[in-house]
Amino acid sequence: MAFFVGGRPMKPGEPVTMEDAENHIFGMVVMNDWSARDIQKWEYVPLGPFGAKNFATSISPWVVTLDALEPFRCPTSAGEQSDPVPLEYIRDPSYSSYDIKLEVGIQGSSMDAPSTVTRSNFANLYWNIKQQLVHHSVTGCNMQPGDLLGSGTISGTPQDSFGSMLELCWKGSREVPLEGSDEVRKFLKDGDLVVMTGVCNERPGVPRVGFGAVEGRVLPAGTIGAAPAAVAEASERYANFVLYSYWRSTCSWRVRTALAAKGLLGTTEIRPVNLLQGGHKSDEHAEMNPMKQVPVLEFTDTVTGETIRLTQVCG
């Protein structure tokens, strides 16, 4: 899981207090912070994980606000914080979590559907998201709206609730069966599709709240930037991609990420629009997007010759 920082921007040296923490949390997503297992096993003692986890992050499509999660507030699996006892700055008088049921499935390239390999719950975390945000900022790190903070591995006590492949296979000492097939895993293989879901089940008077699935497929080394076969035809039909964007626009970066995932970023021309200087209000930009927003993705349909502009691609 992860959460997006919200609220007003913090100044350098200004920490977030426990009393104000929820005002600085916009909402939560399901997050897969992919790990290169063998690299992590080598570096995490004494260096800590870095190179093993800095190459890819995937999140679910919906950001669920704390208001929507409030009906699902619940105690943590620990119940209380007695080991260790938090220092005063990070003590939460309303110490609690959220009842978010989590599942992870793996679908091999020859399988018809994912096989669930673990079921856990967000409430299994000892430290809650308020404490995480307060601790991150206590030394003066000025948190900004849009910052994304990951929760870390969420593991329960039973073996089938462990939150990583390294734990599930217990450092390679046991195999993880994939139901519906004769396949087993100790680590992910090329072609594997990983599907993670999170949901707050329906309660009396409260509807079910879902985050959507976050999916990612493991590709062979050296294929970064290559268009998957499923989009090859589209990438041949559409050409002359131009992205009008602002470097601090999170929507613009999401479009860049999507283009990269389709293998199209390398051939896309990036044209900066300086919002601070009013570039989005120019007549030229307003003609492309009457709402005067960024980003705008422009490309040519080589079959019809039409120029297509997408302005709602960022939601």
Short mmCIF file of N, CA, C and O in Angstrom, two decimals, residues 76-165:
data_model
loop_
_atom_site.label_atom_id
_atom_site.label_comp_id
_atom_site.label_asym_id
_atom_site.label_seq_id
_atom_site.Cartn_x
_atom_site.Cartn_y
_atom_site.Cartn_z
N THR A 76 -5.16 -2.16 14.79
CA THR A 76 -4.09 -2.90 14.12
C THR A 76 -4.03 -4.31 14.69
O THR A 76 -4.62 -4.60 15.73
N SER A 77 -3.32 -5.19 14.02
CA SER A 77 -3.19 -6.56 14.53
C SER A 77 -2.45 -6.58 15.86
O SER A 77 -2.63 -7.49 16.66
N ALA A 78 -1.63 -5.56 16.11
CA ALA A 78 -0.89 -5.49 17.38
C ALA A 78 -1.81 -5.04 18.52
O ALA A 78 -1.58 -5.38 19.69
N GLY A 79 -2.85 -4.27 18.19
CA GLY A 79 -3.76 -3.80 19.22
C GLY A 79 -3.28 -2.56 19.93
O GLY A 79 -3.99 -1.57 20.06
N GLU A 80 -2.05 -2.61 20.43
CA GLU A 80 -1.44 -1.46 21.09
C GLU A 80 0.05 -1.46 20.78
O GLU A 80 0.61 -2.48 20.35
N GLN A 81 0.69 -0.32 21.01
CA GLN A 81 2.11 -0.20 20.69
C GLN A 81 2.93 -0.27 21.99
O GLN A 81 3.18 0.74 22.63
N SER A 82 3.32 -1.50 22.32
CA SER A 82 4.09 -1.72 23.54
C SER A 82 5.49 -2.25 23.28
O SER A 82 6.34 -2.22 24.16
N ASP A 83 5.76 -2.72 22.04
CA ASP A 83 7.07 -3.27 21.73
C ASP A 83 7.39 -3.06 20.26
O ASP A 83 7.00 -3.86 19.41
N PRO A 84 8.06 -1.93 19.92
CA PRO A 84 8.57 -0.92 20.84
C PRO A 84 7.50 0.13 21.18
O PRO A 84 6.53 0.30 20.43
N VAL A 85 7.74 0.84 22.26
CA VAL A 85 6.90 1.97 22.62
C VAL A 85 7.36 3.18 21.83
O VAL A 85 8.54 3.52 21.87
N PRO A 86 6.48 3.84 21.09
CA PRO A 86 6.91 4.98 20.27
C PRO A 86 7.43 6.13 21.12
O PRO A 86 6.96 6.35 22.25
N LEU A 87 8.39 6.87 20.57
CA LEU A 87 8.80 8.11 21.22
C LEU A 87 7.63 9.09 21.19
O LEU A 87 6.69 8.95 20.40
N GLU A 88 7.70 10.12 22.00
CA GLU A 88 6.56 11.00 22.21
C GLU A 88 6.06 11.64 20.91
O GLU A 88 4.86 11.75 20.68
N TYR A 89 6.99 12.07 20.04
CA TYR A 89 6.58 12.81 18.84
C TYR A 89 5.76 11.94 17.89
O TYR A 89 5.01 12.46 17.05
N ILE A 90 5.89 10.63 18.01
CA ILE A 90 5.24 9.74 17.05
C ILE A 90 4.12 8.92 17.68
O ILE A 90 3.55 8.03 17.05
N ARG A 91 3.78 9.23 18.92
CA ARG A 91 2.66 8.53 19.56
C ARG A 91 1.33 9.02 18.99
O ARG A 91 1.10 10.23 18.87
N ASP A 92 0.47 8.09 18.64
CA ASP A 92 -0.82 8.41 18.05
C ASP A 92 -1.91 8.15 19.09
O ASP A 92 -2.20 6.99 19.40
N PRO A 93 -2.55 9.18 19.62
CA PRO A 93 -3.60 8.98 20.62
C PRO A 93 -4.77 8.14 20.10
O PRO A 93 -5.47 7.48 20.88
N SER A 94 -5.00 8.19 18.79
CA SER A 94 -6.09 7.41 18.18
C SER A 94 -5.50 6.27 17.34
O SER A 94 -5.97 5.99 16.24
N TYR A 95 -4.47 5.61 17.87
CA TYR A 95 -3.74 4.55 17.16
C TYR A 95 -4.70 3.52 16.56
O TYR A 95 -5.46 2.87 17.28
N SER A 96 -4.65 3.41 15.23
CA SER A 96 -5.57 2.51 14.53
C SER A 96 -5.08 2.32 13.10
O SER A 96 -4.06 2.91 12.70
N SER A 97 -5.82 1.52 12.34
CA SER A 97 -5.49 1.28 10.94
C SER A 97 -6.78 1.20 10.14
O SER A 97 -7.81 1.73 10.57
N TYR A 98 -6.73 0.55 8.97
CA TYR A 98 -7.90 0.37 8.13
C TYR A 98 -8.01 -1.09 7.71
O TYR A 98 -7.00 -1.75 7.43
N ASP A 99 -9.25 -1.58 7.68
CA ASP A 99 -9.50 -2.97 7.30
C ASP A 99 -9.53 -3.09 5.78
O ASP A 99 -10.59 -3.03 5.16
N ILE A 100 -8.35 -3.21 5.19
CA ILE A 100 -8.20 -3.32 3.74
C ILE A 100 -7.66 -4.71 3.43
O ILE A 100 -6.53 -5.04 3.81
N LYS A 101 -8.46 -5.52 2.77
CA LYS A 101 -8.06 -6.88 2.45
C LYS A 101 -7.22 -6.87 1.17
O LYS A 101 -7.62 -6.30 0.16
N LEU A 102 -6.08 -7.51 1.23
CA LEU A 102 -5.11 -7.48 0.14
C LEU A 102 -4.87 -8.89 -0.40
O LEU A 102 -4.79 -9.85 0.37
N GLU A 103 -4.75 -8.99 -1.72
CA GLU A 103 -4.43 -10.26 -2.36
C GLU A 103 -3.40 -10.03 -3.46
O GLU A 103 -3.39 -8.98 -4.11
N VAL A 104 -2.56 -11.04 -3.66
CA VAL A 104 -1.58 -11.00 -4.74
C VAL A 104 -1.68 -12.30 -5.51
O VAL A 104 -1.69 -13.39 -4.91
N GLY A 105 -1.78 -12.19 -6.83
CA GLY A 105 -1.82 -13.36 -7.69
C GLY A 105 -0.70 -13.34 -8.71
O GLY A 105 -0.21 -12.28 -9.10
N ILE A 106 -0.29 -14.53 -9.12
CA ILE A 106 0.73 -14.68 -10.17
C ILE A 106 0.15 -15.52 -11.29
O ILE A 106 -0.43 -16.59 -11.04
N GLN A 107 0.29 -15.04 -12.50
CA GLN A 107 -0.16 -15.78 -13.67
C GLN A 107 1.01 -16.01 -14.60
O GLN A 107 1.55 -15.07 -15.19
N GLY A 108 1.44 -17.27 -14.71
CA GLY A 108 2.52 -17.60 -15.63
C GLY A 108 2.09 -17.43 -17.07
O GLY A 108 0.88 -17.36 -17.38
N SER A 109 3.04 -17.37 -17.97
CA SER A 109 2.73 -17.10 -19.38
C SER A 109 1.87 -18.18 -20.01
O SER A 109 1.18 -17.92 -21.01
N SER A 110 1.85 -19.38 -19.45
CA SER A 110 1.04 -20.46 -20.00
C SER A 110 -0.25 -20.68 -19.23
O SER A 110 -1.01 -21.61 -19.53
N MET A 111 -0.53 -19.83 -18.24
CA MET A 111 -1.72 -19.98 -17.41
C MET A 111 -2.86 -19.12 -17.93
O MET A 111 -2.64 -18.08 -18.56
N ASP A 112 -4.10 -19.55 -17.64
CA ASP A 112 -5.28 -18.82 -18.10
C ASP A 112 -5.73 -17.74 -17.13
O ASP A 112 -6.44 -16.80 -17.51
N ALA A 113 -5.35 -17.87 -15.85
CA ALA A 113 -5.79 -16.91 -14.84
C ALA A 113 -4.75 -16.85 -13.72
O ALA A 113 -3.98 -17.79 -13.53
N PRO A 114 -4.73 -15.74 -12.96
CA PRO A 114 -3.76 -15.65 -11.86
C PRO A 114 -4.10 -16.63 -10.74
O PRO A 114 -5.27 -16.95 -10.49
N SER A 115 -3.08 -17.10 -10.07
CA SER A 115 -3.23 -17.93 -8.88
C SER A 115 -2.88 -17.09 -7.66
O SER A 115 -1.79 -16.49 -7.60
N THR A 116 -3.78 -17.02 -6.69
CA THR A 116 -3.53 -16.24 -5.48
C THR A 116 -2.43 -16.92 -4.65
O THR A 116 -2.54 -18.09 -4.31
N VAL A 117 -1.39 -16.15 -4.34
CA VAL A 117 -0.27 -16.71 -3.57
C VAL A 117 -0.22 -16.16 -2.16
O VAL A 117 0.47 -16.73 -1.30
N THR A 118 -0.92 -15.05 -1.90
CA THR A 118 -0.94 -14.52 -0.53
C THR A 118 -2.18 -13.67 -0.31
O THR A 118 -2.68 -13.03 -1.23
N ARG A 119 -2.68 -13.71 0.93
CA ARG A 119 -3.78 -12.84 1.37
C ARG A 119 -3.37 -12.20 2.69
O ARG A 119 -2.99 -12.90 3.63
N SER A 120 -3.44 -10.89 2.74
CA SER A 120 -3.03 -10.17 3.94
C SER A 120 -4.03 -9.05 4.21
O SER A 120 -5.09 -8.99 3.58
N ASN A 121 -3.70 -8.19 5.16
CA ASN A 121 -4.57 -7.08 5.50
C ASN A 121 -3.72 -5.89 5.91
O ASN A 121 -2.69 -6.06 6.59
N PHE A 122 -4.13 -4.71 5.49
CA PHE A 122 -3.36 -3.51 5.82
C PHE A 122 -3.20 -3.33 7.32
O PHE A 122 -2.22 -2.75 7.79
N ALA A 123 -4.16 -3.84 8.09
CA ALA A 123 -4.11 -3.69 9.55
C ALA A 123 -2.99 -4.48 10.18
O ALA A 123 -2.74 -4.34 11.39
N ASN A 124 -2.28 -5.30 9.39
CA ASN A 124 -1.15 -6.06 9.94
C ASN A 124 0.08 -5.20 10.20
O ASN A 124 1.03 -5.66 10.84
N LEU A 125 0.07 -3.97 9.71
CA LEU A 125 1.22 -3.09 9.94
C LEU A 125 1.22 -2.56 11.37
O LEU A 125 0.19 -2.14 11.89
N TYR A 126 2.40 -2.55 11.99
CA TYR A 126 2.53 -2.04 13.36
C TYR A 126 2.44 -0.52 13.39
O TYR A 126 1.81 0.07 14.26
N TRP A 127 3.10 0.13 12.43
CA TRP A 127 3.09 1.60 12.34
C TRP A 127 2.03 2.01 11.33
O TRP A 127 1.95 1.47 10.23
N ASN A 128 1.22 3.02 11.67
CA ASN A 128 0.19 3.46 10.74
C ASN A 128 0.71 4.60 9.86
O ASN A 128 1.83 5.08 10.02
N ILE A 129 -0.13 5.03 8.90
CA ILE A 129 0.35 6.00 7.91
C ILE A 129 0.60 7.37 8.53
O ILE A 129 1.47 8.11 8.07
N LYS A 130 -0.14 7.74 9.57
CA LYS A 130 0.12 9.02 10.24
C LYS A 130 1.51 9.00 10.87
O LYS A 130 2.27 9.97 10.76
N GLN A 131 1.83 7.91 11.52
CA GLN A 131 3.15 7.80 12.16
C GLN A 131 4.26 7.80 11.11
O GLN A 131 5.33 8.40 11.33
N GLN A 132 4.01 7.17 9.99
CA GLN A 132 5.02 7.15 8.93
C GLN A 132 5.29 8.56 8.41
O GLN A 132 6.45 8.95 8.23
N LEU A 133 4.23 9.32 8.18
CA LEU A 133 4.40 10.68 7.67
C LEU A 133 5.10 11.57 8.70
O LEU A 133 6.01 12.34 8.35
N VAL A 134 4.69 11.48 9.95
CA VAL A 134 5.29 12.29 11.01
C VAL A 134 6.78 11.96 11.16
O VAL A 134 7.63 12.86 11.27
N HIS A 135 7.12 10.69 11.13
CA HIS A 135 8.52 10.29 11.29
C HIS A 135 9.36 10.75 10.09
O HIS A 135 10.50 11.19 10.26
N HIS A 136 8.77 10.66 8.90
CA HIS A 136 9.51 11.05 7.70
C HIS A 136 9.87 12.53 7.72
O HIS A 136 10.91 12.93 7.20
N SER A 137 9.01 13.33 8.34
CA SER A 137 9.21 14.79 8.30
C SER A 137 9.83 15.36 9.57
O SER A 137 10.08 16.56 9.64
N VAL A 138 10.09 14.52 10.58
CA VAL A 138 10.51 15.04 11.88
C VAL A 138 11.85 15.78 11.81
O VAL A 138 12.11 16.70 12.59
N THR A 139 12.69 15.41 10.85
CA THR A 139 13.98 16.09 10.72
C THR A 139 13.91 17.30 9.80
O THR A 139 14.94 17.89 9.47
N GLY A 140 12.69 17.67 9.37
CA GLY A 140 12.53 18.89 8.59
C GLY A 140 12.32 18.69 7.12
O GLY A 140 12.29 19.66 6.36
N CYS A 141 12.16 17.43 6.68
CA CYS A 141 11.87 17.18 5.27
C CYS A 141 10.53 17.81 4.93
O CYS A 141 9.51 17.48 5.54
N ASN A 142 10.52 18.74 3.98
CA ASN A 142 9.29 19.50 3.68
C ASN A 142 8.41 18.72 2.71
O ASN A 142 8.58 18.77 1.50
N MET A 143 7.45 17.99 3.26
CA MET A 143 6.55 17.17 2.45
C MET A 143 5.69 18.06 1.56
O MET A 143 5.22 19.12 1.96
N GLN A 144 5.46 17.58 0.33
CA GLN A 144 4.71 18.33 -0.65
C GLN A 144 3.52 17.53 -1.17
O GLN A 144 3.58 16.29 -1.25
N PRO A 145 2.42 18.19 -1.52
CA PRO A 145 1.29 17.48 -2.12
C PRO A 145 1.74 16.69 -3.35
O PRO A 145 2.48 17.21 -4.19
N GLY A 146 1.34 15.45 -3.42
CA GLY A 146 1.74 14.59 -4.53
C GLY A 146 2.86 13.64 -4.17
O GLY A 146 3.10 12.68 -4.91
N ASP A 147 3.57 13.88 -3.06
CA ASP A 147 4.59 12.93 -2.62
C ASP A 147 3.92 11.59 -2.33
O ASP A 147 2.82 11.53 -1.77
N LEU A 148 4.58 10.50 -2.71
CA LEU A 148 4.04 9.16 -2.52
C LEU A 148 4.93 8.40 -1.55
O LEU A 148 6.13 8.26 -1.76
N LEU A 149 4.33 7.88 -0.48
CA LEU A 149 5.07 7.14 0.53
C LEU A 149 4.52 5.71 0.60
O LEU A 149 3.32 5.51 0.80
N GLY A 150 5.40 4.74 0.42
CA GLY A 150 5.01 3.34 0.47
C GLY A 150 5.03 2.79 1.89
O GLY A 150 5.83 3.23 2.73
N SER A 151 4.17 1.83 2.15
CA SER A 151 4.03 1.29 3.50
C SER A 151 5.11 0.28 3.85
O SER A 151 5.40 0.05 5.02
N GLY A 152 5.73 -0.32 2.84
CA GLY A 152 6.61 -1.45 3.10
C GLY A 152 5.82 -2.75 3.05
O GLY A 152 4.59 -2.76 2.89
N THR A 153 6.53 -3.86 3.19
CA THR A 153 5.91 -5.19 3.10
C THR A 153 4.86 -5.38 4.19
O THR A 153 5.10 -5.07 5.35
N ILE A 154 3.69 -5.89 3.80
CA ILE A 154 2.60 -6.12 4.75
C ILE A 154 2.41 -7.62 4.90
O ILE A 154 1.78 -8.27 4.05
N SER A 155 2.92 -8.17 5.98
CA SER A 155 2.85 -9.61 6.22
C SER A 155 2.05 -9.90 7.47
O SER A 155 2.15 -9.19 8.48
N GLY A 156 1.25 -10.96 7.40
CA GLY A 156 0.56 -11.46 8.58
C GLY A 156 1.36 -12.56 9.23
O GLY A 156 2.52 -12.81 8.88
N THR A 157 0.75 -13.26 10.18
CA THR A 157 1.43 -14.34 10.89
C THR A 157 1.41 -15.65 10.12
O THR A 157 2.45 -16.31 10.02
N PRO A 158 0.27 -16.09 9.54
CA PRO A 158 0.26 -17.34 8.78
C PRO A 158 1.16 -17.26 7.56
O PRO A 158 1.37 -16.19 6.98
N GLN A 159 1.65 -18.40 7.13
CA GLN A 159 2.57 -18.45 6.00
C GLN A 159 1.92 -17.91 4.72
O GLN A 159 2.60 -17.27 3.91
N ASP A 160 0.61 -18.15 4.56
CA ASP A 160 -0.05 -17.70 3.33
C ASP A 160 -0.44 -16.23 3.35
O ASP A 160 -1.17 -15.76 2.48
N SER A 161 0.05 -15.49 4.37
CA SER A 161 -0.20 -14.05 4.42
C SER A 161 1.10 -13.26 4.33
O SER A 161 1.09 -12.05 4.55
N PHE A 162 2.21 -13.94 4.02
CA PHE A 162 3.48 -13.24 3.89
C PHE A 162 3.44 -12.32 2.67
O PHE A 162 2.82 -12.63 1.66
N GLY A 163 4.14 -11.17 2.77
CA GLY A 163 3.97 -10.12 1.78
C GLY A 163 5.02 -10.01 0.71
O GLY A 163 5.01 -9.04 -0.06
N SER A 164 5.92 -10.97 0.59
CA SER A 164 6.94 -10.91 -0.46
C SER A 164 7.30 -12.33 -0.88
O SER A 164 7.14 -13.29 -0.11
N MET A 165 7.80 -12.47 -2.09
CA MET A 165 8.22 -13.79 -2.56
C MET A 165 9.37 -14.34 -1.73
O MET A 165 9.47 -15.56 -1.52
#
